[in-house]
CSV table of C-alpha atoms in Angstrom, one decimal:
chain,number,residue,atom,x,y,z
A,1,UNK,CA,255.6,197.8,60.7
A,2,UNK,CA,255.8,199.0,56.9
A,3,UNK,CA,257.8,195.7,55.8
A,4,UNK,CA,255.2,193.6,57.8
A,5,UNK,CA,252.2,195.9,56.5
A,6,UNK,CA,254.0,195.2,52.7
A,7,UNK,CA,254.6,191.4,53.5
A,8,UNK,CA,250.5,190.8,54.2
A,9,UNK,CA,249.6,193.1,51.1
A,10,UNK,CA,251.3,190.3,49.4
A,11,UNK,CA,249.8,187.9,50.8
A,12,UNK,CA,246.4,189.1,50.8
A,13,UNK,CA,246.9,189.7,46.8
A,14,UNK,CA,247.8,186.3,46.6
A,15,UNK,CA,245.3,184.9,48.5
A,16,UNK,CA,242.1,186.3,47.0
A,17,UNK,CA,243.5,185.5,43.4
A,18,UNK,CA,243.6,182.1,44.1
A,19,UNK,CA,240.2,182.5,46.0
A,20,UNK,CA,238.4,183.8,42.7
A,21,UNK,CA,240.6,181.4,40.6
A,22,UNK,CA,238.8,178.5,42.5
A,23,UNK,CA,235.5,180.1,42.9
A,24,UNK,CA,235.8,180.9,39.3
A,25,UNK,CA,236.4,177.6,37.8
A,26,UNK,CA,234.8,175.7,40.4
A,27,UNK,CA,231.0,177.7,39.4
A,28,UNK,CA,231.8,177.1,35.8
A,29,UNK,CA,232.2,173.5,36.8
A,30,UNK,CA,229.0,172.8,37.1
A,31,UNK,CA,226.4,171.7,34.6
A,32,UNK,CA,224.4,174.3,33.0
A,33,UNK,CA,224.1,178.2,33.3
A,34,UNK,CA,222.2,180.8,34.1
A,35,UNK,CA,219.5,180.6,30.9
A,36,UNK,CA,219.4,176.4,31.4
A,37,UNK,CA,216.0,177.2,32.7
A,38,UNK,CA,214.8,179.8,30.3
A,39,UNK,CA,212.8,176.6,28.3
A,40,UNK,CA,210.2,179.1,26.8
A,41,UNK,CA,212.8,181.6,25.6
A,42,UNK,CA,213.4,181.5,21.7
A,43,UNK,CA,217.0,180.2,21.2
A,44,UNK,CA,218.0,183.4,19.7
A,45,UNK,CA,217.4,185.3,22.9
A,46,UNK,CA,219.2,183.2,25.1
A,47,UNK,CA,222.2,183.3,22.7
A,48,UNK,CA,222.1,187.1,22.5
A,49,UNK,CA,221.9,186.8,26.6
A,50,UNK,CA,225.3,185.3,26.6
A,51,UNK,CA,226.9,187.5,24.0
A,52,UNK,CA,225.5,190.6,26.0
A,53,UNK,CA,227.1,189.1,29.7
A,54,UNK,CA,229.9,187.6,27.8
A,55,UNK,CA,229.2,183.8,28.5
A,56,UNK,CA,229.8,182.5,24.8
A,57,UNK,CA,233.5,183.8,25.0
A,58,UNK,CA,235.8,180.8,26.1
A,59,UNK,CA,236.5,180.0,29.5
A,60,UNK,CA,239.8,181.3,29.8
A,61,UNK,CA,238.3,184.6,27.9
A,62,UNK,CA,235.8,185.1,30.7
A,63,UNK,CA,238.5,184.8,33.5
A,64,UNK,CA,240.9,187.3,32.4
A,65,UNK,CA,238.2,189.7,31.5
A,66,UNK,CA,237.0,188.9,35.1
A,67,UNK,CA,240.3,189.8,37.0
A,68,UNK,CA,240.8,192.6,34.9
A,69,UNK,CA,237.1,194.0,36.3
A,70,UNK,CA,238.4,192.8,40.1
A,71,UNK,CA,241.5,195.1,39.4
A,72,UNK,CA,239.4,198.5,38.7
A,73,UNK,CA,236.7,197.3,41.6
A,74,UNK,CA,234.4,196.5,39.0
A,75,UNK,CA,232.5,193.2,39.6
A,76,UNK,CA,230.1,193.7,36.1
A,77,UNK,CA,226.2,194.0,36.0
A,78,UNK,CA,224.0,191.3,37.6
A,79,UNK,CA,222.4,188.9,35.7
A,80,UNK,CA,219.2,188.5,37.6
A,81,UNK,CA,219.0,192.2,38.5
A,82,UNK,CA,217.6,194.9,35.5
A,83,UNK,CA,218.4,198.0,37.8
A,84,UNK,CA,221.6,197.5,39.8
A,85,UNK,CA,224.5,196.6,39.1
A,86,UNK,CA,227.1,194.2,42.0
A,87,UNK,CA,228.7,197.0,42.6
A,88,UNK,CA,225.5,198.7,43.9
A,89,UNK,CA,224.3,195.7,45.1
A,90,UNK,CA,227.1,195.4,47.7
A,91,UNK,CA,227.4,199.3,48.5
A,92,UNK,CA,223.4,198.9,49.3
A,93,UNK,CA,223.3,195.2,50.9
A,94,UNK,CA,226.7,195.3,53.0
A,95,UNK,CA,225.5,198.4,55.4
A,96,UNK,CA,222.7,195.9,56.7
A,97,UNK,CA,225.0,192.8,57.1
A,98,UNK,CA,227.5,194.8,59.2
A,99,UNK,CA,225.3,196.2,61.4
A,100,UNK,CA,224.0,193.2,61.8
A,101,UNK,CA,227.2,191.2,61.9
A,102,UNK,CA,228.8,194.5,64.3
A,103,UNK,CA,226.0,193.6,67.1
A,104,UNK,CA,226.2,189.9,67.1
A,105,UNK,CA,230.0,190.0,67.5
A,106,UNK,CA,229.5,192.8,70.5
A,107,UNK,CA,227.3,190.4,71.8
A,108,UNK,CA,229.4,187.5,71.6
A,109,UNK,CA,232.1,189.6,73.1
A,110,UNK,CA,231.1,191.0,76.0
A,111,UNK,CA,229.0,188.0,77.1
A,112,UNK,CA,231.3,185.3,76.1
A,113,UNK,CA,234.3,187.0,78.0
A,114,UNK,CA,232.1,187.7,81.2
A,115,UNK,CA,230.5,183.8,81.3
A,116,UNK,CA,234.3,183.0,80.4
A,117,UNK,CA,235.3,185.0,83.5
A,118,UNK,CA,232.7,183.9,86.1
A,119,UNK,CA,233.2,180.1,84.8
A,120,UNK,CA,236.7,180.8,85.7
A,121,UNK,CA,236.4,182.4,88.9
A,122,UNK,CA,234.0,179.9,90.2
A,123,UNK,CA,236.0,177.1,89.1
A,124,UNK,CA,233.9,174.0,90.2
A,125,UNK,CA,231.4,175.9,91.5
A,126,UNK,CA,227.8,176.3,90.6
A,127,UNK,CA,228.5,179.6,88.4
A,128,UNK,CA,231.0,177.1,86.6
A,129,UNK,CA,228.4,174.8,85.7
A,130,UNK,CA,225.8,177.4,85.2
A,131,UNK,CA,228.3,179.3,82.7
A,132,UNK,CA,229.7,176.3,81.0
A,133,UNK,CA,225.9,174.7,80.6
A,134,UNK,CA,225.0,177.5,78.8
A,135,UNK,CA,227.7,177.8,76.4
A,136,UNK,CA,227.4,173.6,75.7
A,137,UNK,CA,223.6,174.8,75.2
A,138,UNK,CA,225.2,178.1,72.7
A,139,UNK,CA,227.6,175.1,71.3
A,140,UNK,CA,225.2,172.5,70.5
A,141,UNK,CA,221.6,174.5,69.1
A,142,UNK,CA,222.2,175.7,65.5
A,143,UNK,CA,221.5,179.3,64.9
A,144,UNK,CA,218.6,178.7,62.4
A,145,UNK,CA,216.5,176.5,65.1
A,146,UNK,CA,217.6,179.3,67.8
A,147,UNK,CA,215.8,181.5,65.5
A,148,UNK,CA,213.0,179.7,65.0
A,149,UNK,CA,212.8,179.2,68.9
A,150,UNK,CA,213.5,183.1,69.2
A,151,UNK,CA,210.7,184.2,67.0
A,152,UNK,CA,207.9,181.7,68.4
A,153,UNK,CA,208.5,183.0,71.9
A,154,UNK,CA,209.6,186.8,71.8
A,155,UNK,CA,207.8,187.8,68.7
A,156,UNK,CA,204.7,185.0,68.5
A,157,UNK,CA,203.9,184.7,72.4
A,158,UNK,CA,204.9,187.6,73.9
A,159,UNK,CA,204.6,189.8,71.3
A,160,UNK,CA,207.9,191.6,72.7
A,161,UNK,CA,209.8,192.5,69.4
A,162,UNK,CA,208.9,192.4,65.4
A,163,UNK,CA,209.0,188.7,63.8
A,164,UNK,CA,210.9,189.4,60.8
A,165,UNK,CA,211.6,192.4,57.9
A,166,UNK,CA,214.5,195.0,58.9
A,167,UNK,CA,213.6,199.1,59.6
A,168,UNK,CA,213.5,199.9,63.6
A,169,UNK,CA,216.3,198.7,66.5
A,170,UNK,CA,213.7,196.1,67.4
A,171,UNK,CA,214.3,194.4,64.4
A,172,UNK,CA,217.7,193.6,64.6
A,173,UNK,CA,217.8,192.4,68.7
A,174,UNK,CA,216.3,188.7,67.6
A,175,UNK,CA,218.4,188.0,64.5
A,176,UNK,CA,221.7,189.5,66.1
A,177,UNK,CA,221.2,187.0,69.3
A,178,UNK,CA,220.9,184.0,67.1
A,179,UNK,CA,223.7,184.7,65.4
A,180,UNK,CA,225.9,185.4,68.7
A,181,UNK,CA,224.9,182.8,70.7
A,182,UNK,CA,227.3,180.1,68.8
A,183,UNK,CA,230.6,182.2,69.0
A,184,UNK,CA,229.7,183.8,72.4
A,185,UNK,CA,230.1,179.7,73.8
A,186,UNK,CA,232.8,178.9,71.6
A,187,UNK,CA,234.3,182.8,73.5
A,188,UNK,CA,233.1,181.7,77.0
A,189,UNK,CA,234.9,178.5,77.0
A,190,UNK,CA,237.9,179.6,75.4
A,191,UNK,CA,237.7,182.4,78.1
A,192,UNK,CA,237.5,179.9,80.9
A,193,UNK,CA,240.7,178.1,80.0
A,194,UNK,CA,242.9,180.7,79.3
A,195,UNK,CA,242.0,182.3,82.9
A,196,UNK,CA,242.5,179.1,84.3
A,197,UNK,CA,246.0,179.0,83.0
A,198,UNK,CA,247.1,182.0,83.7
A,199,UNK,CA,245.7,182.2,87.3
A,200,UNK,CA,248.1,179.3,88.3
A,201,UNK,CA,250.7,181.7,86.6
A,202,UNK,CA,254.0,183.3,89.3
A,203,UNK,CA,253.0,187.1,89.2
A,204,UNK,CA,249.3,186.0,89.5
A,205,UNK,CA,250.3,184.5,92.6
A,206,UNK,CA,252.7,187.1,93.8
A,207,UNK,CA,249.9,189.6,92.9
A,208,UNK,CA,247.5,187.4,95.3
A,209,UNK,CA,250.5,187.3,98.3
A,210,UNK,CA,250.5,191.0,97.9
A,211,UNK,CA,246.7,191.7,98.6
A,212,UNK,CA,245.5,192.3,95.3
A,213,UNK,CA,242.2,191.0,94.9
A,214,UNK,CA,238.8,191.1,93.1
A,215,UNK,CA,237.9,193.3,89.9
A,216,UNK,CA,241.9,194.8,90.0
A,217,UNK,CA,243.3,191.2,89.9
A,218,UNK,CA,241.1,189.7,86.9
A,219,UNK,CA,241.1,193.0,84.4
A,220,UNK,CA,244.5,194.0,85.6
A,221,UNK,CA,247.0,191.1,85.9
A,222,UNK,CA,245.1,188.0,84.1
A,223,UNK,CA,242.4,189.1,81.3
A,224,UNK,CA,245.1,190.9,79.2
A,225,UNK,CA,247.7,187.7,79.0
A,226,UNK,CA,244.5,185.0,78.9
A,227,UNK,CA,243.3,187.9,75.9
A,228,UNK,CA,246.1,186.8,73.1
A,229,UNK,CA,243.7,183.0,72.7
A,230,UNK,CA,240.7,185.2,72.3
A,231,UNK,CA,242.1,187.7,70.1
A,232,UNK,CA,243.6,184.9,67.6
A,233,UNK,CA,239.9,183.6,67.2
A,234,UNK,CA,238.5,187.1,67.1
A,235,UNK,CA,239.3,187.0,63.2
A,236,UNK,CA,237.9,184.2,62.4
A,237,UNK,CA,235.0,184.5,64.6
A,238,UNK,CA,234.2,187.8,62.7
A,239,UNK,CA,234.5,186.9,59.4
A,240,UNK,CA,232.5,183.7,60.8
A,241,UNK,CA,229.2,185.9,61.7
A,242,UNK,CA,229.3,187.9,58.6
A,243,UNK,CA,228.8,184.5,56.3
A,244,UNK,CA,226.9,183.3,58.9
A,245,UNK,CA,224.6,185.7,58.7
A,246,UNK,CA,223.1,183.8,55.4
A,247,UNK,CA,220.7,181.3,56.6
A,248,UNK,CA,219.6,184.1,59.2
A,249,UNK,CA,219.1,186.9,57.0
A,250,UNK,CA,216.9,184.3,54.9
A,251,UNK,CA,215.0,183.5,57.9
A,252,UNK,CA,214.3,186.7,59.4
A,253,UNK,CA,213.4,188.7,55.4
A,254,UNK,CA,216.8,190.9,56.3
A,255,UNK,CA,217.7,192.7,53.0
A,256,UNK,CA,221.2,191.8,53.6
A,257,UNK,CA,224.1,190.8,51.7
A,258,UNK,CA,223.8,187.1,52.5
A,259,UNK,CA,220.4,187.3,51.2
A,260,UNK,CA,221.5,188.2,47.6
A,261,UNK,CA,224.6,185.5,47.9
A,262,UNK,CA,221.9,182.5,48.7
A,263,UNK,CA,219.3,183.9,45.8
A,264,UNK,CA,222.4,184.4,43.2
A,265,UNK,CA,223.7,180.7,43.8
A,266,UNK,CA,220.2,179.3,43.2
A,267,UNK,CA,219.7,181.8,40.7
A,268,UNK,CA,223.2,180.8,39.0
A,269,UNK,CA,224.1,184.9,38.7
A,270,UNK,CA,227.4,184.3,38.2
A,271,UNK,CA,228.8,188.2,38.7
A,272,UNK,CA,227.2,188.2,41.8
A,273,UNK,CA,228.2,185.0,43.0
A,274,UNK,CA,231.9,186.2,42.7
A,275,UNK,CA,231.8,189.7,43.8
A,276,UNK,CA,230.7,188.5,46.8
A,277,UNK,CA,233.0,185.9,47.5
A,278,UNK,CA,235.8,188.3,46.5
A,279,UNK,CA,234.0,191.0,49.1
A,280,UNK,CA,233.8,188.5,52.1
A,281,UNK,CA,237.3,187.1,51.5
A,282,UNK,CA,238.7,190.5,51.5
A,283,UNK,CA,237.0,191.1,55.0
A,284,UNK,CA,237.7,187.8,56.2
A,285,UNK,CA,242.1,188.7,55.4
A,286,UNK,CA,241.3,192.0,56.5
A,287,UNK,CA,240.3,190.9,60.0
A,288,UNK,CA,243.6,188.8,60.2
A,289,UNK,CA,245.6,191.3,59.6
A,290,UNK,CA,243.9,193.1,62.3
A,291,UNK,CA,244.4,190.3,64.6
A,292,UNK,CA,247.9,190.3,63.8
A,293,UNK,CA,248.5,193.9,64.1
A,294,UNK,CA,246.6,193.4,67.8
A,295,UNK,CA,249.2,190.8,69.2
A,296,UNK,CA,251.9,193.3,69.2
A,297,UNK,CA,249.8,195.7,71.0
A,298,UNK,CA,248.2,193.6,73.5
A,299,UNK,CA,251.9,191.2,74.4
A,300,UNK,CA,254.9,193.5,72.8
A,301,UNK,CA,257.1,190.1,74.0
A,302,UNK,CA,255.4,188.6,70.5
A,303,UNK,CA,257.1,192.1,68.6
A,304,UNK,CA,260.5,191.6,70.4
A,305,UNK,CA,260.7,187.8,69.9
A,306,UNK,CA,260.6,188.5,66.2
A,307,UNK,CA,262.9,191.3,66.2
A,308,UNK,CA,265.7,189.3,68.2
A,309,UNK,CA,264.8,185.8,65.3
């Protein structure tokens, strides 16, 4: 465990340098900066702007002094915000995108596993087509129109829950379906076939000769080896809600992370533009070395393979 927990440190190191390398030189790519449309601002301010946030150093300059911030967590002030800097913007953003992101992916979860199961169970039958329908449904509808469709009926119509803004429970039950309906289909069907496989498997069988049936049969012998499929996509899925969460924080006024990400690309805010892509890369590894570390536990044959290569 501590020369595979080493090993992934490694990587992970490696990985989000070259992440803000790219996202670093890529940004400054573009034509322009931040103060390209500050047209009514004397010259003289704008190039006292640049000394002050360190844009008229070279290029090179600006990357170095960037990593060297990344290395003591500090991501510098934000150039569109007078009273926080990214640091504070994250710490007080990223508690509202996880909560929000932490619902969704219960949501896709639980549901996605139990319309994977009763797909499965009724293979061919009507729950089958009921179960799969709904996930092609899940599949096909893009979250933002789901939200749309969300807020016309259950906060429009029926008056049921809060159209947008964040504060109460209510507030989060519309935005956290929409953004759990996609990966609860992609979980359903991915549920169905793995069950399917496995069914058709010798101890399943034997299991079935031997009079075990119903609830005991599905959780017991077949969900935990069809659960190594799910688990693999549980990372990406995850990491998956959490930036997905951008277009549907926008929609629904959520004061989330993914908010201040779309405003700082349009706004060109370059320090937030990076800490936040550093920030979601590092959960997105994190959550892979989770799913890594949940193999072992869930099949110890993966463990033992690697021991005996």
């Amino acid at each position: 465990m501590k020369r595979f927990l080493f090993q992934r440190t490694i990587s992970v190191i490696i990985t989000i340098w070259v992440i803000i390398t790219l996202t670093f030189f890529l940004m400054h790519a573009i034509p322009g900066d931040p103060f390209t449309n500050e047209s009514r601002v004397p010259e003289q301010v704008i190039s006292n702007l640049k000394a002050h946030y360190g844009l008229d150093q070279p290029l090179i300059i600006q990357y170095f002094n960037y990593l060297k911030g990344v290395i003591t967590f500090d991501f510098g002030p934000s150039i569109t915000s007078d009273t926080r800097d990214v640091n504070e913007l994250i710490l007080d953003s990223f508690p509202v995108s996880a909560l929000l992101g932490f619902q969704a992916l219960v949501i896709a979860t639980v549901f996605g596993i139990l319309l994977g199961i009763t797909a499965a169970v009724n293979h061919s039958g009507l729950g089958d087509y009921v179960s799969m329908l709904l996930a092609i449904l899940g599949i096909s509808v893009p979250s933002f129109i789901l939200a749309t469709l969300l807020i016309n009926v259950f906060a429009l119509k029926l008056e049921w829950l809060p159209v947008a803004t964040w504060g109460t429970w209510q507030h989060t039950v519309l935005p956290s379906i929409a953004l759990a309906l996609g990966p609860m289909a992609y979980m359903a069907r991915l549920t169905r076939s793995s069950i399917l496989e496995v069914i058709d498997s010798d101890y399943v069988q034997t299991a079935i000769a031997k009079g075990v049936t119903g609830s005991r049969l599905i959780f017991k012998h077949i969900l935990r080896n069809a659960l190594i499929p799910i688990v693999t996509i549980l990372g990406p899925i995850a990491a998956g809600i959490l930036t997905g969460s951008f277009v549907i924080e926008q929609i629904f006024g959520i004061p989330g992370l993914g908010k201040y990400f779309v405003q700082s690309i349009t706004d060109r805010d370059y320090p937030v533009i990076l800490g936040t892509a550093v920030f979601y890369s590092s959960i997105l590894v994190f959550f892979m070395i989770l799913v890594d570390i949940a193999y072992g536990i869930i099949d110890p044959r993966i463990k033992l393979t690697r021991r005996e290569s």
